[in-house]
Coordinates of C-alpha atoms in Angstrom, one line a residue:
M1 CA -30.2 49.9 -38.0
K2 CA -29.7 51.9 -34.8
M3 CA -32.5 49.9 -33.1
I4 CA -30.8 46.6 -34.0
W5 CA -27.5 47.9 -32.7
K6 CA -29.1 49.0 -29.4
I7 CA -30.8 45.6 -29.0
F8 CA -27.4 43.9 -29.6
I9 CA -25.7 46.1 -27.0
V10 CA -28.5 45.4 -24.4
F11 CA -28.2 41.7 -25.2
L12 CA -24.4 41.8 -24.8
I13 CA -24.8 43.6 -21.4
I14 CA -27.2 41.0 -20.2
I15 CA -24.8 38.2 -21.2
I16 CA -21.9 39.9 -19.4
V17 CA -23.9 40.7 -16.3
G18 CA -25.4 37.2 -16.3
G19 CA -21.9 35.7 -16.7
L20 CA -20.5 37.8 -13.9
G21 CA -23.5 37.0 -11.7
S22 CA -23.1 33.3 -12.3
K23 CA -19.4 33.5 -11.6
Y24 CA -20.1 35.3 -8.4
Y25 CA -22.8 32.9 -7.4
Y26 CA -20.5 29.9 -8.0
E27 CA -17.6 31.5 -6.1
V28 CA -19.9 32.3 -3.1
N29 CA -21.3 28.8 -2.9
T30 CA -18.0 27.1 -3.2
K31 CA -16.8 28.8 0.0
P32 CA -17.1 27.0 3.4
V33 CA -20.4 27.6 5.3
V34 CA -18.2 28.9 8.2
T35 CA -15.2 30.9 7.0
D36 CA -13.5 31.7 10.3
G37 CA -13.3 30.5 14.0
E38 CA -13.1 27.1 15.6
I39 CA -16.0 24.8 15.0
E40 CA -16.6 21.1 15.9
S41 CA -17.0 18.4 13.4
I42 CA -20.4 17.0 12.6
E43 CA -20.8 13.2 12.1
I44 CA -22.8 12.2 9.1
E45 CA -23.5 8.9 7.6
I46 CA -23.5 8.3 3.8
P47 CA -25.6 5.2 3.1
N48 CA -24.6 2.5 0.7
G49 CA -25.5 3.3 -2.9
S50 CA -25.9 7.0 -2.4
S51 CA -25.7 9.2 -5.5
T52 CA -23.9 12.5 -5.6
E53 CA -27.3 14.2 -5.5
K54 CA -28.3 12.3 -2.4
I55 CA -24.9 13.0 -0.7
A56 CA -25.3 16.7 -1.6
S57 CA -28.7 16.8 0.0
I58 CA -27.4 15.2 3.2
L59 CA -24.6 17.7 3.4
E60 CA -26.9 20.7 2.8
E61 CA -29.4 19.5 5.4
N62 CA -26.5 19.4 7.9
N63 CA -25.4 22.9 7.0
L64 CA -22.0 21.6 5.7
I65 CA -22.3 23.1 2.2
R66 CA -24.0 26.3 1.0
N67 CA -25.7 24.9 -2.1
K68 CA -26.3 21.2 -3.1
N69 CA -26.5 22.0 -6.9
I70 CA -23.1 23.8 -6.8
F71 CA -21.7 20.9 -4.9
R72 CA -22.8 18.5 -7.7
I73 CA -21.2 20.8 -10.3
V74 CA -17.9 20.8 -8.3
S75 CA -18.1 17.0 -8.2
K76 CA -18.5 16.8 -11.9
I77 CA -15.6 19.2 -12.5
K78 CA -13.3 17.2 -10.2
G79 CA -14.4 13.9 -11.8
T80 CA -15.5 12.4 -8.5
D81 CA -19.0 11.3 -9.5
G82 CA -19.4 7.6 -8.8
K83 CA -16.3 7.6 -6.6
L84 CA -17.8 8.9 -3.4
K85 CA -17.8 6.2 -0.7
A86 CA -20.4 5.2 1.9
G87 CA -19.6 5.4 5.6
L88 CA -19.4 7.5 8.7
Y89 CA -17.6 10.9 8.3
E90 CA -16.5 13.7 10.6
I91 CA -16.9 16.9 8.6
K92 CA -16.5 20.5 9.6
A93 CA -18.5 23.5 8.2
T94 CA -15.1 25.2 7.6
M95 CA -14.3 22.7 4.8
T96 CA -14.8 23.7 1.2
P97 CA -16.8 21.5 -1.2
E98 CA -13.6 20.3 -2.8
E99 CA -12.1 19.3 0.6
I100 CA -15.3 17.4 1.5
L101 CA -15.2 15.6 -1.9
D102 CA -11.6 14.6 -1.3
K103 CA -12.7 13.1 2.1
L104 CA -15.6 11.3 0.6
V105 CA -13.4 9.8 -2.1
E106 CA -10.9 8.6 0.5
G107 CA -13.6 6.9 2.4
G108 CA -15.0 6.9 5.9
T109 CA -15.7 4.3 8.5
N110 CA -18.6 2.0 8.8
S111 CA -20.3 0.7 12.0
S112 CA -20.8 -2.7 10.3
A113 CA -17.4 -2.9 8.8
V114 CA -14.8 -5.5 10.0
K115 CA -11.2 -4.5 10.5
F116 CA -8.2 -6.8 10.1
T117 CA -4.5 -6.3 10.3
I118 CA -1.8 -8.1 8.3
P119 CA 1.6 -7.5 9.9
E120 CA 4.8 -7.0 7.8
G121 CA 6.6 -10.2 7.0
Y122 CA 3.5 -12.4 7.0
T123 CA 3.3 -15.2 4.4
I124 CA 0.1 -15.9 2.5
E125 CA -0.4 -19.1 4.6
E126 CA -0.2 -17.0 7.8
M127 CA -2.6 -14.4 6.3
A128 CA -5.1 -17.2 5.4
E129 CA -4.8 -18.7 8.9
R130 CA -5.4 -15.3 10.6
L131 CA -8.3 -14.3 8.4
S132 CA -9.9 -17.7 8.7
D133 CA -9.6 -17.6 12.5
E134 CA -11.3 -14.1 12.4
K135 CA -14.1 -15.6 10.2
I136 CA -13.3 -13.2 7.4
V137 CA -12.4 -15.7 4.7
D138 CA -12.7 -19.3 3.8
K139 CA -9.0 -20.4 4.1
D140 CA -9.0 -22.9 1.3
K141 CA -10.8 -20.5 -1.1
F142 CA -8.4 -17.7 -0.2
L143 CA -5.4 -19.9 -0.8
S144 CA -6.8 -21.2 -4.0
L145 CA -7.3 -17.7 -5.3
T146 CA -3.8 -16.5 -4.3
D147 CA -2.4 -19.5 -6.4
D148 CA -4.1 -18.1 -9.5
V149 CA -1.7 -15.2 -10.5
E150 CA -3.1 -15.2 -14.0
K151 CA -6.5 -14.2 -12.7
F152 CA -5.0 -10.9 -11.4
A153 CA -2.1 -10.3 -13.7
E154 CA -4.1 -8.5 -16.3
D155 CA -5.2 -5.9 -13.8
Y156 CA -1.9 -5.5 -11.9
E157 CA 1.2 -4.7 -14.0
F158 CA 3.6 -5.6 -11.2
L159 CA 2.6 -9.2 -11.4
Q160 CA 4.0 -9.6 -14.9
D161 CA 7.5 -10.5 -13.6
V162 CA 6.2 -13.3 -11.4
P163 CA 7.4 -16.7 -12.7
D164 CA 4.9 -19.2 -14.0
N165 CA 3.2 -21.5 -11.5
M166 CA 4.0 -19.3 -8.6
N167 CA 1.5 -17.5 -6.3
L168 CA 0.9 -13.9 -5.0
E169 CA 3.4 -14.2 -2.2
G170 CA 4.9 -10.8 -1.4
Y171 CA 2.2 -8.7 -3.2
L172 CA -0.6 -8.7 -0.6
F173 CA 0.4 -5.5 1.1
P174 CA 0.6 -5.7 5.0
Q175 CA -1.5 -3.1 6.8
T176 CA -4.9 -2.6 8.5
Y177 CA -7.9 -3.1 6.3
E178 CA -11.6 -2.5 6.7
V179 CA -14.2 -4.6 4.8
Y180 CA -17.8 -5.5 5.0
P181 CA -18.8 -8.8 6.6
D182 CA -19.9 -10.2 3.2
T183 CA -16.8 -9.1 1.3
S184 CA -15.6 -12.0 -0.9
E185 CA -12.2 -13.6 -0.7
E186 CA -11.4 -12.2 -4.2
D187 CA -12.3 -8.7 -3.3
I188 CA -10.1 -8.8 -0.2
I189 CA -7.2 -10.0 -2.3
R190 CA -7.8 -7.2 -4.8
K191 CA -8.0 -4.7 -1.9
M192 CA -4.6 -5.8 -0.8
L193 CA -3.2 -5.8 -4.3
D194 CA -4.6 -2.3 -4.7
E195 CA -2.5 -1.2 -1.7
F196 CA 0.6 -2.7 -3.2
N197 CA -0.2 -1.1 -6.5
K198 CA 0.0 2.3 -4.8
I199 CA 3.6 1.5 -3.7
Y200 CA 4.4 0.2 -7.1
V201 CA 3.2 3.4 -8.8
K202 CA 4.9 5.7 -6.4
K203 CA 8.2 3.8 -5.8
L204 CA 8.8 1.1 -8.4
K205 CA 7.2 1.7 -11.7
G206 CA 9.7 2.7 -14.4
E207 CA 12.6 2.8 -12.0
S208 CA 16.0 1.1 -12.3
F209 CA 17.3 -0.8 -9.3
K210 CA 20.7 -1.9 -8.1
Q211 CA 22.1 -4.8 -10.0
N212 CA 19.3 -4.4 -12.5
L213 CA 16.8 -6.3 -10.4
N214 CA 13.3 -6.6 -11.9
I215 CA 10.2 -5.9 -9.8
N216 CA 9.8 -9.6 -8.7
E217 CA 13.5 -9.8 -7.7
L218 CA 13.4 -6.5 -5.8
V219 CA 10.3 -7.5 -3.9
T220 CA 11.9 -10.9 -3.2
L221 CA 15.0 -9.3 -1.8
A222 CA 12.8 -6.9 0.2
S223 CA 10.9 -9.8 1.7
I224 CA 14.2 -11.4 2.9
V225 CA 15.2 -8.0 4.4
E226 CA 11.8 -7.9 6.1
R227 CA 12.2 -11.2 7.7
E228 CA 15.9 -10.8 8.7
S229 CA 15.5 -7.3 10.2
K230 CA 14.4 -6.4 13.7
M231 CA 15.2 -2.7 13.7
D232 CA 14.0 -0.3 11.0
E233 CA 17.2 1.6 10.9
E234 CA 19.1 -1.6 10.0
R235 CA 17.1 -2.6 7.0
P236 CA 19.2 -0.6 4.5
K237 CA 22.4 -2.1 5.9
I238 CA 21.0 -5.6 5.8
A239 CA 19.8 -5.0 2.2
E240 CA 23.3 -4.0 1.2
V241 CA 24.8 -7.2 2.8
F242 CA 22.6 -9.3 0.4
Y243 CA 23.5 -7.0 -2.6
N244 CA 27.2 -7.5 -1.8
R245 CA 26.7 -11.3 -1.7
L246 CA 24.7 -11.3 -4.9
E247 CA 27.5 -9.3 -6.6
M248 CA 30.1 -11.8 -5.4
E249 CA 27.9 -14.7 -6.5
M250 CA 28.0 -15.8 -2.8
K251 CA 25.1 -17.7 -1.3
L252 CA 22.8 -15.5 0.6
Q253 CA 22.5 -18.0 3.4
S254 CA 19.3 -16.4 4.8
C255 CA 17.7 -18.3 7.6
A256 CA 14.4 -16.7 6.7
T257 CA 14.4 -18.6 3.3
V258 CA 14.8 -21.9 5.1
Q259 CA 12.1 -21.0 7.6
Y260 CA 9.8 -20.3 4.6
I261 CA 10.4 -23.8 3.4
L262 CA 9.8 -25.3 6.8
G263 CA 6.6 -23.3 7.3
E264 CA 7.7 -22.3 10.8
R265 CA 10.0 -19.7 12.3
K266 CA 12.6 -21.8 14.1
A267 CA 14.9 -19.8 16.3
N268 CA 17.8 -22.1 15.4
L269 CA 18.2 -24.1 12.2
S270 CA 19.8 -27.5 12.1
I271 CA 22.4 -28.6 9.6
A272 CA 19.7 -30.8 8.1
D273 CA 17.4 -27.8 7.7
T274 CA 20.0 -25.9 5.7
Q275 CA 20.5 -28.8 3.4
I276 CA 16.8 -29.1 2.3
D277 CA 16.5 -29.5 -1.5
S278 CA 14.5 -26.5 -2.5
V279 CA 14.8 -23.6 -4.9
Y280 CA 14.0 -21.4 -1.8
N281 CA 17.0 -22.7 0.1
T282 CA 19.7 -19.9 -0.1
Y283 CA 22.1 -22.1 1.8
M284 CA 22.1 -24.5 -1.2
N285 CA 21.6 -22.1 -4.1
V286 CA 23.3 -19.0 -5.3
G287 CA 21.1 -16.0 -6.0
L288 CA 17.6 -15.0 -5.0
P289 CA 14.7 -17.4 -4.5
P290 CA 12.2 -17.4 -7.4
T291 CA 9.6 -15.3 -5.6
P292 CA 9.2 -13.4 -2.3
I293 CA 9.1 -15.4 1.0
A294 CA 6.7 -13.0 2.7
S295 CA 5.0 -9.6 2.3
P296 CA 7.5 -6.8 2.9
G297 CA 6.4 -3.6 4.4
L298 CA 7.2 -0.1 3.0
D299 CA 10.3 0.3 5.1
S300 CA 11.9 -2.9 3.7
I301 CA 10.9 -2.0 0.2
E302 CA 12.5 1.4 0.5
A303 CA 15.6 -0.1 2.2
T304 CA 16.0 -2.4 -0.8
I305 CA 15.6 0.4 -3.3
N306 CA 18.1 2.6 -1.4
P307 CA 20.5 0.4 0.6
E308 CA 23.2 1.7 2.8
E309 CA 26.6 1.4 0.9
H310 CA 29.2 -0.6 2.8
D311 CA 31.4 -3.7 2.3
Y312 CA 29.9 -6.0 4.9
I313 CA 29.0 -9.6 3.9
Y314 CA 28.1 -11.0 7.3
F315 CA 25.8 -10.0 10.1
V316 CA 24.7 -11.7 13.3
L317 CA 22.3 -10.8 16.0
K318 CA 24.0 -9.3 19.1
K319 CA 23.7 -11.1 22.4
D320 CA 22.7 -7.9 24.3
E321 CA 19.0 -8.4 23.5
S322 CA 18.9 -5.0 21.8
G323 CA 17.6 -6.5 18.6
K324 CA 20.6 -5.1 16.7
H325 CA 23.0 -6.9 14.5
F326 CA 26.8 -7.0 14.3
F327 CA 28.1 -6.4 10.8
T328 CA 31.5 -7.4 9.4
D329 CA 33.4 -8.4 6.2
D330 CA 35.6 -10.7 8.2
Y331 CA 34.5 -14.4 8.5
D332 CA 36.6 -15.1 11.6
E333 CA 35.2 -12.0 13.3
F334 CA 31.7 -13.1 12.4
L335 CA 32.2 -16.6 13.8
S336 CA 33.7 -15.2 17.0
V337 CA 30.6 -13.0 17.7
K338 CA 28.2 -15.7 16.6
N339 CA 29.8 -18.4 18.9
S340 CA 29.9 -16.0 21.8
N341 CA 26.1 -15.7 21.7

């Protein structure tokens, strides 16, 4: 009996020592290769289709991690297996495996990648034109896909408020993108929808908005703010002008909505332009258009979520070329400034 007890004690000690040893081994190998001092970044390339094992080997060969097996364990614990992206990376030996994994999930650059920029306030038609000119998409195919909201609605919750028979206008987020030369039109559209989804999750999902606007209505108003604003600091004030008009059931009379109908950004609209029979004509119809008129940027979306409170219902561009607007709640004052321009 004493012998069995001694064996048990020895076995328990081995387990404890082994556990402590494993813990120490893990902690040591999850530290940076270099723990102090300044050190330059090392450029590495992660090839397409690389597994976590392959990536760990590349990092170990470049002395950026202490142990490739521990790196794979950390990746499993973080749940990043299968999420590490190919590309060129600048990595320092002072980074921990977790920090390196975060960088690899975010994605690097690629020498064969193609970059394109979609400015704030672009319409889908303008996007298609630019991407076609840059040989990135087939214009007709791109436009055809953006007309098919149902194709994407199941994967993107924010599209559920888009009225039937409308397109993805307003939801292809404007920013700089990087794609491979053979990336399909659908994948490019999804990439842009993914970026809008990040804004949706952070800023819009589950939130209540002024005048109980739904997501589509909020993005529609944000798109008008985008096209009417020249200065970022004025966006919240312009948003409130339109909110005030909506509350009064006053026509928005946004030139940008008529420009959307015309398909061109005319500096001055004619009387005939403002009388075009269209659901997008806010000179003829009370309330918001059925869908956005362009893709609003983050500043316009945030301005529409949090407008600046005031009683103004008119604004007009100042004649001093500052890009700023004059705001008022007095129609005669509005006309006076407008006619002096």
